[in-house]
mmCIF file of C-alpha atoms and ligand atoms in Angstrom:
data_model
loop_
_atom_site.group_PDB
_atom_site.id
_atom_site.type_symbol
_atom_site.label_atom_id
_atom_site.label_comp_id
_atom_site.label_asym_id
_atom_site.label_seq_id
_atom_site.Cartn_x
_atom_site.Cartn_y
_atom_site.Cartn_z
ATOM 1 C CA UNK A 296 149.625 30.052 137.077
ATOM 2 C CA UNK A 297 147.824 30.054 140.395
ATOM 3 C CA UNK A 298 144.690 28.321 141.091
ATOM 4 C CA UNK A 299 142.583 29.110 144.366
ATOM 5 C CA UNK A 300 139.417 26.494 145.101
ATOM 6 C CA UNK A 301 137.068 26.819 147.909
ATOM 7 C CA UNK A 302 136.143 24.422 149.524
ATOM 8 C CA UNK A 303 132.936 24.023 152.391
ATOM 9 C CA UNK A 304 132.740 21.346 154.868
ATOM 10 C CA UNK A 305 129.256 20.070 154.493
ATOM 11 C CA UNK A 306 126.389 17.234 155.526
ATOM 12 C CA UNK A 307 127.314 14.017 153.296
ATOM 13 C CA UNK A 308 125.214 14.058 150.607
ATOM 14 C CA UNK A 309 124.009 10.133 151.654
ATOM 15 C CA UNK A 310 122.947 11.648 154.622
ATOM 16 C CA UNK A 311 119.408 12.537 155.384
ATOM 17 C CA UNK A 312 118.940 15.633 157.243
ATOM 18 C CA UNK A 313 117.504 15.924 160.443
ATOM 19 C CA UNK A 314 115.779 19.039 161.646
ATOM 20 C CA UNK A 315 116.600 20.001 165.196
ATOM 21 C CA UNK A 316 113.638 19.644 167.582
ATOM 22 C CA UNK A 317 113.696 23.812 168.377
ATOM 23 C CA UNK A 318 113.549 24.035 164.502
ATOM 24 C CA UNK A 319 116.620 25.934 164.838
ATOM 25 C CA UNK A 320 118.850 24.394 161.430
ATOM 26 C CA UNK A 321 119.775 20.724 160.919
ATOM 27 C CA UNK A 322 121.130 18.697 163.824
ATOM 28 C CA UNK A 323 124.968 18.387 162.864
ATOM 29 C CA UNK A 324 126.033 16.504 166.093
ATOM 30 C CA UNK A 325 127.615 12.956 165.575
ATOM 31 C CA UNK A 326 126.709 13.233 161.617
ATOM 32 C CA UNK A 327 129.243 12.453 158.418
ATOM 33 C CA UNK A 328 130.469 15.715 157.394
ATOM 34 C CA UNK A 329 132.563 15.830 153.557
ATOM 35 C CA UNK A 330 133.688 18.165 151.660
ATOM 36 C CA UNK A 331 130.933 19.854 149.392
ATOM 37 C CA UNK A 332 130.499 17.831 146.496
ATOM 38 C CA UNK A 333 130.813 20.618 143.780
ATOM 39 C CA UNK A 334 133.967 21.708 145.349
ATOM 40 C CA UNK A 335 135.513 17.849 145.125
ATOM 41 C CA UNK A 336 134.564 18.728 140.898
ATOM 42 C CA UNK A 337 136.525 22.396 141.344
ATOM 43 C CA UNK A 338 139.563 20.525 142.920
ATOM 44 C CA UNK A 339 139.751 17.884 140.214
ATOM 45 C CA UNK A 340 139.380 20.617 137.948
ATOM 46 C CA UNK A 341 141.739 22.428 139.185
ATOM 47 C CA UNK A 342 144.021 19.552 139.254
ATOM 48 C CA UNK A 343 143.679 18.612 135.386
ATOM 49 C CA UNK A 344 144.524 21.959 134.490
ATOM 50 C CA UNK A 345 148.048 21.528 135.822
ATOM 51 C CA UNK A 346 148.498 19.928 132.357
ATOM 52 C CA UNK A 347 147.537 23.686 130.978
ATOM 53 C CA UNK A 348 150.017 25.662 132.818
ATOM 54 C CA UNK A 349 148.501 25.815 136.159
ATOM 55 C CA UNK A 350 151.501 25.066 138.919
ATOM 56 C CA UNK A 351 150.092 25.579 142.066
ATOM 57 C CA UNK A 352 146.487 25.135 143.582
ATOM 58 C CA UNK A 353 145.319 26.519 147.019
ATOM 59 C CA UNK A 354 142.820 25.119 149.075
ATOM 60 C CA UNK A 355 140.304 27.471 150.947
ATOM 61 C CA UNK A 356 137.660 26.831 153.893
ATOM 62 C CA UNK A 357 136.120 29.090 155.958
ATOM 63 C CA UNK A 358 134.696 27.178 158.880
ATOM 64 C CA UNK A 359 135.425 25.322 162.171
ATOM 65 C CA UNK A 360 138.795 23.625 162.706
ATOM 66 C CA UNK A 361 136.856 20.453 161.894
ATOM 67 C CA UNK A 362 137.284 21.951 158.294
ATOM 68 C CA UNK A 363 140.914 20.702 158.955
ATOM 69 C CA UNK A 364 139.742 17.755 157.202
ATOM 70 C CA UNK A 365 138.329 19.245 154.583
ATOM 71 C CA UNK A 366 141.466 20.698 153.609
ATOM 72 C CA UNK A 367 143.456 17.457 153.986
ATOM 73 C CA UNK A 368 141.153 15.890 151.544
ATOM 74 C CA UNK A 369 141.631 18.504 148.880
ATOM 75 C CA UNK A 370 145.229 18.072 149.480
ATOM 76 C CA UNK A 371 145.542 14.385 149.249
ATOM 77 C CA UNK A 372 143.434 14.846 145.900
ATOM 78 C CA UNK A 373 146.237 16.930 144.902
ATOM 79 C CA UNK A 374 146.149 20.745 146.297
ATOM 80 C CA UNK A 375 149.631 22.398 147.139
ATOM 81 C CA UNK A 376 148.827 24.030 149.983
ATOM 82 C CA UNK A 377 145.869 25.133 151.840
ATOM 83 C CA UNK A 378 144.383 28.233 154.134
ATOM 84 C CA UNK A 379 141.599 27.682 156.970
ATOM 85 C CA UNK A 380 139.992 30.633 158.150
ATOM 86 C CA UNK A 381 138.649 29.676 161.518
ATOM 87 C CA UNK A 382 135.375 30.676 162.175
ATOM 88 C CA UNK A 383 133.145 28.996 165.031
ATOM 89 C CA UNK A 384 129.986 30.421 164.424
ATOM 90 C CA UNK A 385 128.381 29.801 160.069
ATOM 91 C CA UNK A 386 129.651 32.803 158.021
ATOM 92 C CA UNK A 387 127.060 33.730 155.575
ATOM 93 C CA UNK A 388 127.840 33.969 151.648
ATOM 94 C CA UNK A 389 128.446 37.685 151.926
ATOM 95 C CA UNK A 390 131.031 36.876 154.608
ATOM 96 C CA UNK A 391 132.683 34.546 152.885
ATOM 97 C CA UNK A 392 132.656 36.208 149.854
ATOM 98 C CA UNK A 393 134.310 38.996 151.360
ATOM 99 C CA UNK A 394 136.751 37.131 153.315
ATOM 100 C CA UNK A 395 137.993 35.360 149.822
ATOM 101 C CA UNK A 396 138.163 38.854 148.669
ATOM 102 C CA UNK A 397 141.085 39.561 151.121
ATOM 103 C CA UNK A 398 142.522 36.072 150.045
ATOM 104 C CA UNK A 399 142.376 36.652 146.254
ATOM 105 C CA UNK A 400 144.155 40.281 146.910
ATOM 106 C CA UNK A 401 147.193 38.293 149.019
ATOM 107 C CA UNK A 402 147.637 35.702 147.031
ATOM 108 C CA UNK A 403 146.541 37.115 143.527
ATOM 109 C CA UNK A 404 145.361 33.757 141.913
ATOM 110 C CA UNK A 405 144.719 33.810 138.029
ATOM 111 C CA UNK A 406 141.818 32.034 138.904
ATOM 112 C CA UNK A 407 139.158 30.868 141.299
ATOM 113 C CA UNK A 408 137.299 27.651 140.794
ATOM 114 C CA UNK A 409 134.382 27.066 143.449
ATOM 115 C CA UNK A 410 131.373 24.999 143.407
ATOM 116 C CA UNK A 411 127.736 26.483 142.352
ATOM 117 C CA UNK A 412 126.158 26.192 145.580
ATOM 118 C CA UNK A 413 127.017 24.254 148.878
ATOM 119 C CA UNK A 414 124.185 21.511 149.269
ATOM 120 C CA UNK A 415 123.695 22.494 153.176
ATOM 121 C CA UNK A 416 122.169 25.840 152.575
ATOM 122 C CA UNK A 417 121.794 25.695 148.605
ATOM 123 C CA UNK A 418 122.727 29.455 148.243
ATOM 124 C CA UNK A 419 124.237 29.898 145.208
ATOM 125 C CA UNK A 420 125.828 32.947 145.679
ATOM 126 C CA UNK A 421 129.411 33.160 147.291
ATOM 127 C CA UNK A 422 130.873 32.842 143.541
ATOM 128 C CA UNK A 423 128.650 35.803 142.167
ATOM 129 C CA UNK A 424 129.053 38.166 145.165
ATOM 130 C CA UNK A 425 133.340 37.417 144.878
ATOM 131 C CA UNK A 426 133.159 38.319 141.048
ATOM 132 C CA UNK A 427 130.973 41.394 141.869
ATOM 133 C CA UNK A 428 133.304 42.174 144.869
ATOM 134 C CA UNK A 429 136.552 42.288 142.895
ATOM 135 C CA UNK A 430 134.781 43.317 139.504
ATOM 136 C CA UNK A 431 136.467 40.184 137.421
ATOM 137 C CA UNK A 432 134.129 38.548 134.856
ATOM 138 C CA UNK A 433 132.589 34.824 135.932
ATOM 139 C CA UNK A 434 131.184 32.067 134.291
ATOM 140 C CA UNK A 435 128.878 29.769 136.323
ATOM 141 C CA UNK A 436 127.502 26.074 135.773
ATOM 142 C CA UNK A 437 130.653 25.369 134.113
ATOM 143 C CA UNK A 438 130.444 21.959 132.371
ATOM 144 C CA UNK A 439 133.846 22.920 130.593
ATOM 145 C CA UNK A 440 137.277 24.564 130.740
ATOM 146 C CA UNK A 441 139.849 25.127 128.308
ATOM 147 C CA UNK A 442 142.895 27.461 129.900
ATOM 148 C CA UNK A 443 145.250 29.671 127.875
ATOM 149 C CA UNK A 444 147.895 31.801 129.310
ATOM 150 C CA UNK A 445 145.985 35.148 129.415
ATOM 151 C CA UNK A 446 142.134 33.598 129.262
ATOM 152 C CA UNK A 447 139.650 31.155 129.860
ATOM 153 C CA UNK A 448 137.126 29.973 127.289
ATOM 154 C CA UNK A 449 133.922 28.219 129.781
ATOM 155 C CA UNK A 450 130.766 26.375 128.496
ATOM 156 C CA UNK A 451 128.101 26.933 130.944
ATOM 157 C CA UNK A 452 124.992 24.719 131.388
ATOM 158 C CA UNK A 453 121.899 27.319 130.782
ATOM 159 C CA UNK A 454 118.299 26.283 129.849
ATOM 160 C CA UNK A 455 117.910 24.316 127.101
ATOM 161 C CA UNK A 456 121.294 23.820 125.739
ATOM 162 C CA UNK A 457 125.041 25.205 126.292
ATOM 163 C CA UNK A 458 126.567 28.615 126.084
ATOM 164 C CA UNK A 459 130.610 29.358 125.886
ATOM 165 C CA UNK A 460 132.312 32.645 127.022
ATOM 166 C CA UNK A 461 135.783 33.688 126.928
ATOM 167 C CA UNK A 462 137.019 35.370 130.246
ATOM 168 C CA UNK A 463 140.224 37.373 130.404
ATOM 169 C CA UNK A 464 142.280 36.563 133.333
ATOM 170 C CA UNK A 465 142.070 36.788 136.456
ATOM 171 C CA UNK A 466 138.559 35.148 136.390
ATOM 172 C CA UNK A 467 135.771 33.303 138.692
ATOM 173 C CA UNK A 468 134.453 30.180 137.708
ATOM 174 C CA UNK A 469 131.720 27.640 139.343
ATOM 175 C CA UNK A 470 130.938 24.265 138.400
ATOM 176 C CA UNK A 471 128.532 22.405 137.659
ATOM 177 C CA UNK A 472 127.905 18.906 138.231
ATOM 178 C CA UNK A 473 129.158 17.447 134.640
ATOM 179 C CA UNK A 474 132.287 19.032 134.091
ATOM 180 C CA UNK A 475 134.088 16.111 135.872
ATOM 181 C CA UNK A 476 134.146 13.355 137.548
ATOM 182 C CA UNK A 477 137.072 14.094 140.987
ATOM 183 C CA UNK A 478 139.305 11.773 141.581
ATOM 184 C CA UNK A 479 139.725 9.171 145.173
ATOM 185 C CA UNK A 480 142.243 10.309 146.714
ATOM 186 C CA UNK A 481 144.888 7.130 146.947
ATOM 187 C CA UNK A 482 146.533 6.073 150.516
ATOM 188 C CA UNK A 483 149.753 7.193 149.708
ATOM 189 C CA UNK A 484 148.736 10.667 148.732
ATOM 190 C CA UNK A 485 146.588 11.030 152.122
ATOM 191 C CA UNK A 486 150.096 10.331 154.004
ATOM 192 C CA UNK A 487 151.568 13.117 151.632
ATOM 193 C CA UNK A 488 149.331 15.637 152.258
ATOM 194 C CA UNK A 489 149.456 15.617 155.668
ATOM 195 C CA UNK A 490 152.546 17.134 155.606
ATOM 196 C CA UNK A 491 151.764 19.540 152.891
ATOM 197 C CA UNK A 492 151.424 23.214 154.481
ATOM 198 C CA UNK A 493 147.788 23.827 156.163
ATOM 199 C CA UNK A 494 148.009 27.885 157.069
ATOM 200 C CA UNK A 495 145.360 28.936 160.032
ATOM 201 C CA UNK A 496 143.674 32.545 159.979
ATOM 202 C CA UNK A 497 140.898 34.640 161.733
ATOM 203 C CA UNK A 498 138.243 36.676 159.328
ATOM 204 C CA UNK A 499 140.104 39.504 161.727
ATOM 205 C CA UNK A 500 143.231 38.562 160.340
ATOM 206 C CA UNK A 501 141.983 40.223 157.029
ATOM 207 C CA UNK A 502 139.723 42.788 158.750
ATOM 208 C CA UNK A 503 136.484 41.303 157.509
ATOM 209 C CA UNK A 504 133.351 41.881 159.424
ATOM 210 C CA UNK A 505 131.719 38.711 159.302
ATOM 211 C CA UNK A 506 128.714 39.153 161.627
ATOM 212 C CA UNK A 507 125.484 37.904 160.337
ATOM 213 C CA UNK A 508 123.016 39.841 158.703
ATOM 214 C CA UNK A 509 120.036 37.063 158.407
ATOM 215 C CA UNK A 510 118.453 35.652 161.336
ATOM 216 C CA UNK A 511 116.901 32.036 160.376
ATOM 217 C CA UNK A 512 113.312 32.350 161.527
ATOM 218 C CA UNK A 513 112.084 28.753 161.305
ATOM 219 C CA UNK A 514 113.510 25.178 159.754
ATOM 220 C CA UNK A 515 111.081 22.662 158.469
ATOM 221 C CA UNK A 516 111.499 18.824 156.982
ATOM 222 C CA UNK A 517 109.682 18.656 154.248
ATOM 223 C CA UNK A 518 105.836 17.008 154.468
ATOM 224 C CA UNK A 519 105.931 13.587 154.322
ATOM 225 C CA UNK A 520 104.770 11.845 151.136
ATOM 226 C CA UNK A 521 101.639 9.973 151.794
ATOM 227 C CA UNK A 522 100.816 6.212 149.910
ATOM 228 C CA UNK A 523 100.084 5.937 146.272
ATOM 229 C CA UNK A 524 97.534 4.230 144.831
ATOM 230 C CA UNK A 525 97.850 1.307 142.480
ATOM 231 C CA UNK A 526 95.650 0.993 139.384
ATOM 232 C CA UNK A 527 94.186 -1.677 137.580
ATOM 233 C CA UNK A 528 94.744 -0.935 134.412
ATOM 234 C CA UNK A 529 95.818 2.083 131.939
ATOM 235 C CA UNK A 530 91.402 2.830 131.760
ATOM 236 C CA UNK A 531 91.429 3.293 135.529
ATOM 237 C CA UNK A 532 94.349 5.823 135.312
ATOM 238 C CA UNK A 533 93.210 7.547 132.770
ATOM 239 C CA UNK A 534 89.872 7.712 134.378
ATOM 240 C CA UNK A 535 91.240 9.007 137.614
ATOM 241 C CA UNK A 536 93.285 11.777 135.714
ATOM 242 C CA UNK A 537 90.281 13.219 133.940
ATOM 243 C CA UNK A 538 88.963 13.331 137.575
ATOM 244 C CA UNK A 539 91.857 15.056 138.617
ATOM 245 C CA UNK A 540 91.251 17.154 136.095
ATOM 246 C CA UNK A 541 95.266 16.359 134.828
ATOM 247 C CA UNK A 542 93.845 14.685 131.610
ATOM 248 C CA UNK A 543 91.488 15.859 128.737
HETATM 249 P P1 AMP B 168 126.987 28.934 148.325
HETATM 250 O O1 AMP B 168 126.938 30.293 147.709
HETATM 251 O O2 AMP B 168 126.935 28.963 149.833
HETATM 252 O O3 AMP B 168 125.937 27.999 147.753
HETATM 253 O O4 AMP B 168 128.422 28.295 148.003
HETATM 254 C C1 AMP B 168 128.976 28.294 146.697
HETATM 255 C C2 AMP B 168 130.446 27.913 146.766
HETATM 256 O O5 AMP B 168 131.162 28.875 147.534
HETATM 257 C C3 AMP B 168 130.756 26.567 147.424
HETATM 258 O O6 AMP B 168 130.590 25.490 146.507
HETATM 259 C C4 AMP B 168 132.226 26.779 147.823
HETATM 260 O O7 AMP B 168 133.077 26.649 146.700
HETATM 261 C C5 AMP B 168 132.224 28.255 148.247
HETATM 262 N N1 AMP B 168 131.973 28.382 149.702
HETATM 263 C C6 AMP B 168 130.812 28.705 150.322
HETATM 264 N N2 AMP B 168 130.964 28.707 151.664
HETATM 265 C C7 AMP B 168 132.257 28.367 151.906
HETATM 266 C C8 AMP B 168 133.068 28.185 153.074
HETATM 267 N N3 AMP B 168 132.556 28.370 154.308
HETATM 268 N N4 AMP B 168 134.356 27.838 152.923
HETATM 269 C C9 AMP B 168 134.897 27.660 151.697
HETATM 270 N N5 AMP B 168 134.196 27.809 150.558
HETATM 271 C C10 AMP B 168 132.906 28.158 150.647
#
């Protein structure tokens, strides 16, 4: 059973963003870059379901060749092999989605285990428009997965509680932030996997189109908090509620 988990090369989550001075996007020069961190849970996942029949997993990123590393990560955590679609300039969900269409149709994985949003752009979407693309079911916010040979039976965080769904196969599944907990990849296995086999592409290698179709009119940081005030006592606060008009 094949296995194929994409994987985005993204702003650490430790780091705080800076907005560039045009207000053009974040300033990504001379930052930490890693890999997404709800793609580092798809690749564990991934991984532990070798144990379930699962004998090869393949590594996806659409990006610069800076997503190089990326890859090599996922492979030192244990991913067979791995596919970088070059791509200078940001592909938007759509593209992406479209370009892991043409991927899924080559190498006909059983299934494909991404994360539910990148944290740079927080989209959300590149899992939903891939399912809706090759009209196979999904489950998202998957905080667990239990493989058989023809299906795959996914709990999926919703509001207020849990829901489970059993997907025939092939299937698209996202994750959410408690279905694992990935692995560090050791030293010796970041010496293997730099020999393990890193195949480079073009989005015109599989004829996708991958112009963009939003323009980004303005980035903002957020508004900076200003100073709290300190209370005497629980009568004050309460007092200062009721003027708020927060408390009866
Ligand atoms: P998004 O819809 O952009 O929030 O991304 C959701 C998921 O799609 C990510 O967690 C990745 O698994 C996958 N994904 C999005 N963009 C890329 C990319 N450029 N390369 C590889 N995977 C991606």
């Amino acid at each position: 059973m094949k296995v194929l988990v994409p994987v985005k090369r993204v702003l650490d989550y430790n780091v705080k963003p800076r907005v560039k001075a045009d207000g053009t996007g974040v300033d990504l020069a001379n930052v930490k870059m890693s890999m997404n961190p709800f793609d580092e849970i798809a690749v564990e996942e991934a991984i532990r379901l070798k144990d379930k029949g699962v004998t090869e997993i393949v590594a996806v990123s659409i990006g610069e060749q800076k997503s190089q590393e990326t890859l090599r990560t996922a492979l030192a955590m244990g991913a067979d092999r791995a596919i970088l679609v070059v791509s200078d300039e940001k592909v938007e969900p759509l593209g992406v989605a479209k370009l892991l269409k043409a991927i899924v149709e080559a190498e006909k994985p059983d299934l494909v285990i991404l994360g539910k949003q990148a944290i740079d752009d927080d989209n959300n979407q590149t899992g939903q428009m891939l399912a809706g693309l090759l009209g196979v079911g999904q489950a998202t916010f998957a905080s667990k997965v239990d493989l058989t040979a023809d299906s795959v039976t996914v709990t999926r965080e919703v509001d207020g509680g849990s829901e489970t769904e059993k997907l025939s196969l092939p299937a698209i599944i996202t994750t959410d932030l408690r279905l694992n907990e990935p692995r560090y990849a050791s030293l010796p296995n970041i010496m293997k996997a730099k020999s393990k086999p890193l195949d480079q592409k073009t989005p015109a290698d599989y004829g996708v189109d991958v112009t963009p179709r939003l323009t980004t009119l303005k980035v903002v940081e957020p508004p900076k908090r200003t100073a709290g005030v300190k209370v005497a006592d629980v009568d004050e606060l309460v007092a200062k509620l009721k003027a708020l008009g927060v408390a009866k």
